[in-house]
mmCIF file of C-alpha atoms in Angstrom:
data_model
loop_
_atom_site.group_PDB
_atom_site.id
_atom_site.type_symbol
_atom_site.label_atom_id
_atom_site.label_comp_id
_atom_site.label_asym_id
_atom_site.label_seq_id
_atom_site.Cartn_x
_atom_site.Cartn_y
_atom_site.Cartn_z
ATOM 1 C CA MET E 193 29.401 -154.016 -246.292
ATOM 2 C CA ALA E 194 28.173 -150.459 -246.679
ATOM 3 C CA SER E 195 28.799 -150.253 -250.409
ATOM 4 C CA THR E 196 26.794 -153.390 -251.254
ATOM 5 C CA GLU E 197 23.871 -152.160 -249.152
ATOM 6 C CA ALA E 198 23.909 -148.883 -251.030
ATOM 7 C CA SER E 199 24.118 -150.607 -254.421
ATOM 8 C CA ARG E 200 21.190 -152.857 -253.655
ATOM 9 C CA SER E 201 18.974 -149.867 -253.018
ATOM 10 C CA LEU E 202 19.996 -148.160 -256.277
ATOM 11 C CA PRO E 203 18.013 -148.998 -259.421
ATOM 12 C CA LYS E 204 19.783 -151.658 -261.473
ATOM 13 C CA SER E 205 20.697 -149.237 -264.254
ATOM 14 C CA ARG E 206 22.774 -147.147 -261.866
ATOM 15 C CA ARG E 207 24.915 -150.042 -260.712
ATOM 16 C CA ASP E 208 28.087 -151.097 -262.507
ATOM 17 C CA PRO E 209 27.343 -152.884 -265.776
ATOM 18 C CA GLU E 210 27.653 -156.636 -265.578
ATOM 19 C CA GLY E 211 31.131 -158.068 -265.878
ATOM 20 C CA ARG E 212 32.979 -155.048 -264.491
ATOM 21 C CA ALA E 213 33.974 -155.338 -260.881
ATOM 22 C CA LEU E 214 33.611 -151.957 -259.207
ATOM 23 C CA ARG E 215 35.272 -149.798 -261.873
ATOM 24 C CA GLN E 216 38.403 -151.976 -261.849
ATOM 25 C CA ASP E 217 40.141 -152.482 -265.177
ATOM 26 C CA LYS E 218 39.594 -155.814 -266.847
ATOM 27 C CA PHE E 219 41.754 -157.135 -269.644
ATOM 28 C CA SER E 220 40.354 -159.447 -272.302
ATOM 29 C CA VAL E 221 42.946 -161.446 -274.232
ATOM 30 C CA LEU E 222 41.817 -162.419 -277.706
ATOM 31 C CA LEU E 223 43.518 -165.623 -278.815
ATOM 32 C CA PRO E 224 42.636 -166.711 -282.330
ATOM 33 C CA THR E 225 43.881 -170.256 -282.819
ATOM 34 C CA TYR E 226 44.322 -172.638 -285.697
ATOM 35 C CA ASN E 227 46.079 -175.936 -285.056
ATOM 36 C CA GLU E 228 47.603 -174.877 -281.756
ATOM 37 C CA ARG E 229 46.932 -178.032 -279.800
ATOM 38 C CA GLU E 230 50.519 -178.133 -278.518
ATOM 39 C CA ASN E 231 50.916 -174.469 -277.713
ATOM 40 C CA LEU E 232 47.496 -173.523 -276.394
ATOM 41 C CA PRO E 233 47.866 -175.040 -272.893
ATOM 42 C CA LEU E 234 51.286 -173.445 -272.565
ATOM 43 C CA ILE E 235 50.206 -169.980 -273.608
ATOM 44 C CA VAL E 236 47.176 -170.143 -271.339
ATOM 45 C CA TRP E 237 49.324 -171.294 -268.409
ATOM 46 C CA LEU E 238 51.762 -168.430 -268.996
ATOM 47 C CA LEU E 239 48.920 -165.929 -269.272
ATOM 48 C CA VAL E 240 47.295 -167.136 -266.051
ATOM 49 C CA LYS E 241 50.675 -166.987 -264.313
ATOM 50 C CA SER E 242 51.371 -163.416 -265.449
ATOM 51 C CA PHE E 243 47.937 -162.144 -264.566
ATOM 52 C CA THR E 244 47.689 -163.794 -261.156
ATOM 53 C CA GLU E 245 51.232 -162.746 -260.179
ATOM 54 C CA SER E 246 50.386 -159.138 -260.992
ATOM 55 C CA VAL E 247 46.877 -159.355 -259.560
ATOM 56 C CA ILE E 248 45.176 -158.280 -262.762
ATOM 57 C CA ASN E 249 41.556 -158.927 -263.594
ATOM 58 C CA TYR E 250 41.446 -160.860 -266.854
ATOM 59 C CA GLU E 251 39.692 -163.214 -269.195
ATOM 60 C CA ILE E 252 41.026 -165.236 -272.111
ATOM 61 C CA ILE E 253 38.824 -165.623 -275.167
ATOM 62 C CA ILE E 254 39.860 -168.497 -277.401
ATOM 63 C CA ILE E 255 38.577 -168.228 -280.954
ATOM 64 C CA ASP E 256 39.304 -171.502 -282.664
ATOM 65 C CA ASP E 257 38.580 -171.733 -286.380
ATOM 66 C CA GLY E 258 37.633 -175.403 -286.573
ATOM 67 C CA SER E 259 41.160 -176.752 -286.067
ATOM 68 C CA PRO E 260 41.421 -180.346 -287.221
ATOM 69 C CA ASP E 261 44.136 -181.232 -284.692
ATOM 70 C CA GLY E 262 41.936 -181.162 -281.588
ATOM 71 C CA THR E 263 42.708 -177.636 -280.374
ATOM 72 C CA ARG E 264 39.100 -177.260 -279.349
ATOM 73 C CA GLU E 265 39.228 -180.315 -277.066
ATOM 74 C CA VAL E 266 42.309 -178.992 -275.330
ATOM 75 C CA ALA E 267 40.589 -175.621 -274.945
ATOM 76 C CA GLU E 268 37.611 -177.320 -273.286
ATOM 77 C CA GLN E 269 39.926 -179.047 -270.816
ATOM 78 C CA LEU E 270 41.530 -175.697 -270.002
ATOM 79 C CA GLU E 271 38.093 -174.217 -269.437
ATOM 80 C CA LYS E 272 37.395 -176.926 -266.853
ATOM 81 C CA ILE E 273 40.713 -176.363 -265.125
ATOM 82 C CA TYR E 274 40.629 -172.576 -264.924
ATOM 83 C CA GLY E 275 36.913 -171.882 -264.933
ATOM 84 C CA SER E 276 34.569 -170.606 -267.613
ATOM 85 C CA ASP E 277 34.710 -167.086 -266.218
ATOM 86 C CA LYS E 278 38.406 -166.912 -267.072
ATOM 87 C CA ILE E 279 38.561 -169.064 -270.198
ATOM 88 C CA LEU E 280 35.880 -168.281 -272.749
ATOM 89 C CA LEU E 281 35.504 -170.572 -275.711
ATOM 90 C CA ARG E 282 34.019 -168.911 -278.766
ATOM 91 C CA PRO E 283 34.905 -171.192 -281.671
ATOM 92 C CA ARG E 284 33.964 -170.916 -285.309
ATOM 93 C CA GLU E 285 33.288 -173.552 -287.919
ATOM 94 C CA LYS E 286 36.168 -172.854 -290.276
ATOM 95 C CA LYS E 287 39.100 -170.555 -290.997
ATOM 96 C CA LEU E 288 37.580 -167.138 -291.466
ATOM 97 C CA GLY E 289 40.492 -164.764 -290.974
ATOM 98 C CA LEU E 290 42.063 -162.691 -288.243
ATOM 99 C CA GLY E 291 39.979 -159.538 -288.516
ATOM 100 C CA THR E 292 36.701 -161.399 -288.204
ATOM 101 C CA ALA E 293 38.168 -163.442 -285.351
ATOM 102 C CA TYR E 294 38.811 -160.218 -283.442
ATOM 103 C CA ILE E 295 35.313 -158.939 -284.172
ATOM 104 C CA HIS E 296 33.810 -162.228 -283.033
ATOM 105 C CA GLY E 297 35.943 -162.288 -279.880
ATOM 106 C CA MET E 298 35.174 -158.684 -278.967
ATOM 107 C CA LYS E 299 31.449 -159.325 -278.988
ATOM 108 C CA HIS E 300 31.993 -161.562 -275.957
ATOM 109 C CA ALA E 301 34.682 -159.520 -274.250
ATOM 110 C CA THR E 302 33.667 -157.992 -270.953
ATOM 111 C CA GLY E 303 36.953 -156.205 -270.343
ATOM 112 C CA ASN E 304 37.564 -152.532 -271.043
ATOM 113 C CA TYR E 305 40.951 -153.292 -272.557
ATOM 114 C CA ILE E 306 41.718 -155.842 -275.245
ATOM 115 C CA ILE E 307 45.059 -157.592 -275.707
ATOM 116 C CA ILE E 308 45.784 -159.262 -279.000
ATOM 117 C CA MET E 309 48.627 -161.705 -279.405
ATOM 118 C CA ASP E 310 49.675 -164.878 -281.177
ATOM 119 C CA ALA E 311 48.946 -168.259 -279.647
ATOM 120 C CA ASP E 312 52.124 -169.878 -280.947
ATOM 121 C CA LEU E 313 54.432 -168.747 -278.107
ATOM 122 C CA SER E 314 56.126 -166.085 -280.217
ATOM 123 C CA HIS E 315 54.687 -163.524 -277.785
ATOM 124 C CA HIS E 316 55.441 -163.974 -274.110
ATOM 125 C CA PRO E 317 52.696 -163.033 -271.625
ATOM 126 C CA LYS E 318 55.305 -161.814 -269.140
ATOM 127 C CA PHE E 319 55.302 -158.524 -271.065
ATOM 128 C CA ILE E 320 51.610 -157.895 -270.475
ATOM 129 C CA PRO E 321 52.076 -156.135 -267.102
ATOM 130 C CA GLU E 322 54.606 -153.942 -268.926
ATOM 131 C CA PHE E 323 52.008 -153.102 -271.583
ATOM 132 C CA ILE E 324 49.515 -152.220 -268.874
ATOM 133 C CA ARG E 325 52.017 -150.094 -266.983
ATOM 134 C CA LYS E 326 52.925 -148.236 -270.166
ATOM 135 C CA GLN E 327 49.281 -147.615 -270.988
ATOM 136 C CA LYS E 328 48.648 -146.098 -267.571
ATOM 137 C CA GLU E 329 51.817 -144.033 -267.776
ATOM 138 C CA GLY E 330 50.837 -142.210 -270.956
ATOM 139 C CA ASN E 331 47.112 -142.880 -271.011
ATOM 140 C CA PHE E 332 47.626 -144.376 -274.456
ATOM 141 C CA ASP E 333 44.859 -145.642 -276.687
ATOM 142 C CA ILE E 334 47.124 -148.346 -278.057
ATOM 143 C CA VAL E 335 50.316 -149.937 -276.755
ATOM 144 C CA SER E 336 52.310 -151.873 -279.322
ATOM 145 C CA GLY E 337 55.142 -154.329 -278.791
ATOM 146 C CA THR E 338 58.122 -153.406 -280.927
ATOM 147 C CA ARG E 339 60.906 -155.707 -281.994
ATOM 148 C CA TYR E 340 62.943 -152.919 -283.558
ATOM 149 C CA ARG E 341 63.736 -150.577 -280.675
ATOM 150 C CA GLY E 342 65.195 -150.688 -277.186
ATOM 151 C CA ASN E 343 65.425 -154.203 -275.809
ATOM 152 C CA GLY E 344 63.016 -155.513 -278.388
ATOM 153 C CA GLY E 345 64.369 -158.252 -280.574
ATOM 154 C CA VAL E 346 63.935 -161.617 -282.159
ATOM 155 C CA TYR E 347 65.234 -165.128 -281.708
ATOM 156 C CA GLY E 348 66.112 -167.715 -284.302
ATOM 157 C CA TRP E 349 65.929 -165.467 -287.361
ATOM 158 C CA ASP E 350 68.422 -166.033 -290.168
ATOM 159 C CA LEU E 351 70.142 -163.176 -291.984
ATOM 160 C CA LYS E 352 67.770 -163.174 -294.943
ATOM 161 C CA ARG E 353 64.728 -162.818 -292.695
ATOM 162 C CA LYS E 354 66.351 -159.988 -290.748
ATOM 163 C CA ILE E 355 67.254 -158.110 -293.936
ATOM 164 C CA ILE E 356 63.758 -158.435 -295.353
ATOM 165 C CA SER E 357 62.207 -157.407 -292.059
ATOM 166 C CA ARG E 358 64.422 -154.354 -291.549
ATOM 167 C CA GLY E 359 64.231 -153.407 -295.215
ATOM 168 C CA ALA E 360 60.460 -153.570 -295.370
ATOM 169 C CA ASN E 361 60.126 -151.700 -292.084
ATOM 170 C CA PHE E 362 62.486 -148.985 -293.355
ATOM 171 C CA ILE E 363 60.406 -148.511 -296.494
ATOM 172 C CA THR E 364 57.153 -148.320 -294.563
ATOM 173 C CA GLN E 365 58.678 -145.868 -292.081
ATOM 174 C CA ILE E 366 59.760 -143.565 -294.926
ATOM 175 C CA LEU E 367 56.564 -143.848 -296.922
ATOM 176 C CA LEU E 368 54.017 -143.859 -294.137
ATOM 177 C CA ARG E 369 55.807 -142.091 -291.256
ATOM 178 C CA PRO E 370 53.471 -143.927 -288.895
ATOM 179 C CA GLY E 371 54.871 -142.850 -285.547
ATOM 180 C CA ALA E 372 55.328 -146.462 -284.468
ATOM 181 C CA SER E 373 58.501 -148.428 -285.026
ATOM 182 C CA ASP E 374 56.951 -151.872 -285.581
ATOM 183 C CA LEU E 375 53.984 -151.949 -287.921
ATOM 184 C CA THR E 376 53.553 -155.656 -288.479
ATOM 185 C CA GLY E 377 53.867 -156.695 -284.861
ATOM 186 C CA SER E 378 50.722 -158.311 -283.496
ATOM 187 C CA PHE E 379 51.323 -158.076 -279.757
ATOM 188 C CA ARG E 380 49.211 -155.108 -278.738
ATOM 189 C CA LEU E 381 46.964 -153.647 -276.084
ATOM 190 C CA TYR E 382 43.978 -151.592 -277.203
ATOM 191 C CA ARG E 383 41.223 -149.752 -275.434
ATOM 192 C CA LYS E 384 38.122 -151.700 -276.342
ATOM 193 C CA GLU E 385 36.351 -148.770 -278.062
ATOM 194 C CA VAL E 386 39.495 -147.987 -280.052
ATOM 195 C CA LEU E 387 39.827 -151.542 -281.370
ATOM 196 C CA GLN E 388 36.162 -151.647 -282.303
ATOM 197 C CA LYS E 389 36.432 -148.388 -284.219
ATOM 198 C CA LEU E 390 39.605 -149.464 -286.039
ATOM 199 C CA ILE E 391 38.326 -152.884 -287.061
ATOM 200 C CA GLU E 392 35.273 -151.265 -288.592
ATOM 201 C CA LYS E 393 37.526 -149.146 -290.775
ATOM 202 C CA CYS E 394 40.154 -151.695 -291.794
ATOM 203 C CA VAL E 395 39.791 -153.481 -295.084
ATOM 204 C CA SER E 396 42.922 -155.584 -295.519
ATOM 205 C CA LYS E 397 44.005 -159.035 -294.401
ATOM 206 C CA GLY E 398 47.004 -160.751 -292.767
ATOM 207 C CA TYR E 399 50.170 -158.741 -292.091
ATOM 208 C CA VAL E 400 48.799 -155.740 -293.904
ATOM 209 C CA PHE E 401 45.828 -155.727 -291.537
ATOM 210 C CA GLN E 402 48.141 -155.133 -288.565
ATOM 211 C CA MET E 403 49.840 -152.307 -290.442
ATOM 212 C CA GLU E 404 46.560 -150.775 -291.470
ATOM 213 C CA MET E 405 45.369 -150.698 -287.856
ATOM 214 C CA ILE E 406 48.311 -148.532 -286.834
ATOM 215 C CA VAL E 407 48.111 -146.242 -289.838
ATOM 216 C CA ARG E 408 44.369 -145.688 -289.350
ATOM 217 C CA ALA E 409 44.945 -145.152 -285.645
ATOM 218 C CA ARG E 410 47.320 -142.303 -286.500
ATOM 219 C CA GLN E 411 44.798 -140.847 -288.912
ATOM 220 C CA LEU E 412 42.199 -140.850 -286.166
ATOM 221 C CA ASN E 413 44.730 -139.262 -283.802
ATOM 222 C CA TYR E 414 44.863 -142.110 -281.332
ATOM 223 C CA THR E 415 47.939 -142.175 -279.120
ATOM 224 C CA ILE E 416 50.337 -145.086 -279.427
ATOM 225 C CA GLY E 417 52.856 -146.192 -276.833
ATOM 226 C CA GLU E 418 55.599 -148.767 -277.303
ATOM 227 C CA VAL E 419 57.006 -151.563 -275.235
ATOM 228 C CA TRP E 420 60.111 -153.602 -276.075
ATOM 229 C CA ASP E 421 59.032 -157.019 -277.263
ATOM 230 C CA GLU E 422 61.251 -160.095 -277.381
ATOM 231 C CA ASN E 423 59.778 -162.191 -280.120
ATOM 232 C CA SER E 424 60.666 -165.845 -280.153
ATOM 233 C CA SER E 425 59.349 -167.240 -283.405
ATOM 234 C CA MET K 3 45.492 -135.479 -297.350
ATOM 235 C CA THR K 4 46.647 -139.079 -297.739
ATOM 236 C CA LYS K 5 50.317 -139.992 -297.572
ATOM 237 C CA LEU K 6 50.303 -140.722 -301.308
ATOM 238 C CA ALA K 7 48.897 -137.282 -302.058
ATOM 239 C CA GLN K 8 51.531 -135.706 -299.786
ATOM 240 C CA TRP K 9 54.341 -137.512 -301.605
ATOM 241 C CA LEU K 10 53.037 -136.621 -305.056
ATOM 242 C CA TRP K 11 52.522 -132.995 -304.031
ATOM 243 C CA GLY K 12 56.046 -132.735 -302.591
ATOM 244 C CA LEU K 13 57.664 -134.350 -305.624
ATOM 245 C CA ALA K 14 55.661 -132.183 -308.013
ATOM 246 C CA LEU K 15 56.739 -129.042 -306.168
ATOM 247 C CA LEU K 16 60.431 -129.962 -306.145
ATOM 248 C CA GLY K 17 60.282 -131.274 -309.696
ATOM 249 C CA SER K 18 58.709 -128.158 -311.131
ATOM 250 C CA THR K 19 61.148 -125.893 -309.256
ATOM 251 C CA TRP K 20 64.090 -127.853 -310.638
ATOM 252 C CA ALA K 21 62.640 -127.883 -314.146
ATOM 253 C CA ALA K 22 61.969 -124.138 -314.059
ATOM 254 C CA LEU K 23 65.499 -123.347 -312.889
ATOM 255 C CA THR K 24 67.308 -125.664 -315.313
ATOM 256 C CA MET K 25 65.271 -124.512 -318.286
ATOM 257 C CA GLY K 26 66.103 -120.921 -317.267
ATOM 258 C CA PRO K 27 67.176 -119.619 -320.646
ATOM 259 C CA THR K 28 63.985 -120.757 -322.384
ATOM 260 C CA LEU K 29 61.785 -119.215 -319.707
ATOM 261 C CA GLY K 30 63.674 -115.966 -319.450
ATOM 262 C CA LEU K 31 65.416 -116.672 -316.102
ATOM 263 C CA GLU K 32 69.169 -116.150 -316.253
ATOM 264 C CA LEU K 33 71.329 -117.907 -313.682
ATOM 265 C CA PRO K 34 75.145 -117.961 -313.552
ATOM 266 C CA LEU K 35 76.625 -120.958 -315.383
ATOM 267 C CA THR K 36 78.143 -122.496 -312.228
ATOM 268 C CA CYS K 37 74.718 -122.618 -310.548
ATOM 269 C CA ARG K 38 73.113 -124.295 -313.498
ATOM 270 C CA GLU K 39 75.935 -126.821 -313.779
ATOM 271 C CA VAL K 40 75.263 -127.947 -310.216
ATOM 272 C CA LEU K 41 71.493 -127.821 -310.503
ATOM 273 C CA TRP K 42 71.188 -129.923 -313.631
ATOM 274 C CA PRO K 43 72.429 -133.274 -312.218
ATOM 275 C CA LEU K 44 71.058 -132.589 -308.726
ATOM 276 C CA PRO K 45 68.166 -135.109 -308.846
ATOM 277 C CA ALA K 46 70.581 -137.881 -309.839
ATOM 278 C CA TYR K 47 72.985 -136.944 -307.032
ATOM 279 C CA LEU K 48 70.160 -136.855 -304.515
ATOM 280 C CA LEU K 49 68.905 -140.257 -305.650
ATOM 281 C CA VAL K 50 72.333 -141.819 -305.195
ATOM 282 C CA THR K 51 72.804 -140.174 -301.798
ATOM 283 C CA VAL K 52 69.382 -141.303 -300.603
ATOM 284 C CA GLY K 53 70.114 -144.817 -301.895
ATOM 285 C CA CYS K 54 73.396 -144.966 -299.976
ATOM 286 C CA PHE K 55 71.748 -143.628 -296.845
ATOM 287 C CA ALA K 56 68.996 -146.250 -297.137
ATOM 288 C CA LEU K 57 71.452 -149.128 -297.596
ATOM 289 C CA GLY K 58 73.588 -147.863 -294.763
ATOM 290 C CA THR K 59 70.641 -147.527 -292.393
ATOM 291 C CA VAL K 60 69.177 -150.945 -293.193
ATOM 292 C CA GLY K 61 72.630 -152.524 -292.947
ATOM 293 C CA TYR K 62 73.238 -150.940 -289.556
ATOM 294 C CA ARG K 63 69.810 -152.025 -288.305
ATOM 295 C CA VAL K 64 70.310 -155.606 -289.457
ATOM 296 C CA ALA K 65 73.694 -155.725 -287.755
ATOM 297 C CA THR K 66 72.273 -154.396 -284.494
ATOM 298 C CA PHE K 67 69.087 -156.461 -284.596
ATOM 299 C CA ASN K 68 68.735 -157.731 -281.053
ATOM 300 C CA ASP K 69 68.950 -161.514 -280.647
ATOM 301 C CA CYS K 70 67.148 -162.405 -277.463
ATOM 302 C CA GLU K 71 68.621 -165.763 -276.582
ATOM 303 C CA GLY K 72 67.967 -165.286 -272.892
ATOM 304 C CA ALA K 73 64.265 -165.009 -273.523
ATOM 305 C CA ALA K 74 64.217 -168.156 -275.616
ATOM 306 C CA LEU K 75 65.973 -170.182 -272.915
ATOM 307 C CA GLU K 76 63.671 -168.831 -270.238
ATOM 308 C CA LEU K 77 60.710 -169.854 -272.356
ATOM 309 C CA GLN K 78 61.994 -173.429 -272.642
ATOM 310 C CA THR K 79 62.279 -173.723 -268.873
ATOM 311 C CA GLN K 80 58.814 -172.311 -268.404
ATOM 312 C CA ILE K 81 57.379 -174.749 -270.920
ATOM 313 C CA GLN K 82 58.678 -177.647 -268.823
ATOM 314 C CA GLU K 83 57.198 -176.099 -265.709
ATOM 315 C CA ALA K 84 53.886 -175.502 -267.454
ATOM 316 C CA ARG K 85 53.563 -179.060 -268.713
ATOM 317 C CA ALA K 86 54.253 -180.474 -265.267
ATOM 318 C CA ASP K 87 51.797 -178.154 -263.582
ATOM 319 C CA LEU K 88 49.061 -178.749 -266.136
ATOM 320 C CA ALA K 89 49.499 -182.522 -265.926
ATOM 321 C CA ARG K 90 49.026 -182.217 -262.161
ATOM 322 C CA LYS K 91 45.830 -180.235 -262.769
ATOM 323 C CA GLY K 92 44.505 -183.034 -264.951
ATOM 324 C CA LEU K 93 45.259 -181.910 -268.486
ATOM 325 C CA ARG K 94 45.579 -184.759 -270.962
ATOM 326 C CA PHE K 95 47.995 -183.593 -273.641
#
């Protein structure tokens, strides 16, 4: 093929960097896990299904924090089934927190976009093509799944949980005016450079960490798009 | 300016304006009595109004919080499909 002949004659530094196929977008999914032996195969299966149906170049990076229930063994089986170019295992010895899990995962990510989500089936991979479409549409730096607008919603939440969720979100909207309707949601698509920059700057942990990412993103004038997310936890 | 600084600045501005106007006589500003009668309890009125608005908004949002039962059912079906397919591919659960 003409293009491969041409690339062979170019010095190596001028060719595409390793891991990126001919300027095509690649999406790295970061999946921090802790005791997800049951859910991990299912979430991986759903991810593979979504990506292959939409013909998207992807990789799934599983960051297991020393789960005692055998999550790592299941992950190794999945790596054999789907190939180590699609399933990357980057485990850690013990529970070290979400922020550091993302940092650790990103070091091994070869995609130019990063998707973060929960491994417990509360986020459905079928929305990922929607995230990608939205990102292209507005050239957004971040696309966040929202449970509070449009068709976004939840399943199996009792009244108390709904009140607390809406109440807390209302307060944060008033106080912080963040320009995003769901601050604690953790189903998001980031440009790789954007996520790296934000993680460097964030100092908090847990739920607050997700909020801080969005608030800092606004401070740094990154653009944020939203997609309706149906959360099933 | 951080959000906190913005809030404090805004409140300070409104607060000092209100204080200046209600303490008119002592500072040499004379306003008609009717104006001052309205101005004096204004912060309390605003607080109550804002409180009602907040409760109303949160109440409305809780009532209209989308329950996605369809998605949950779809997920259950897909889980069955996934387990079957993975077992075929050699996964030992």
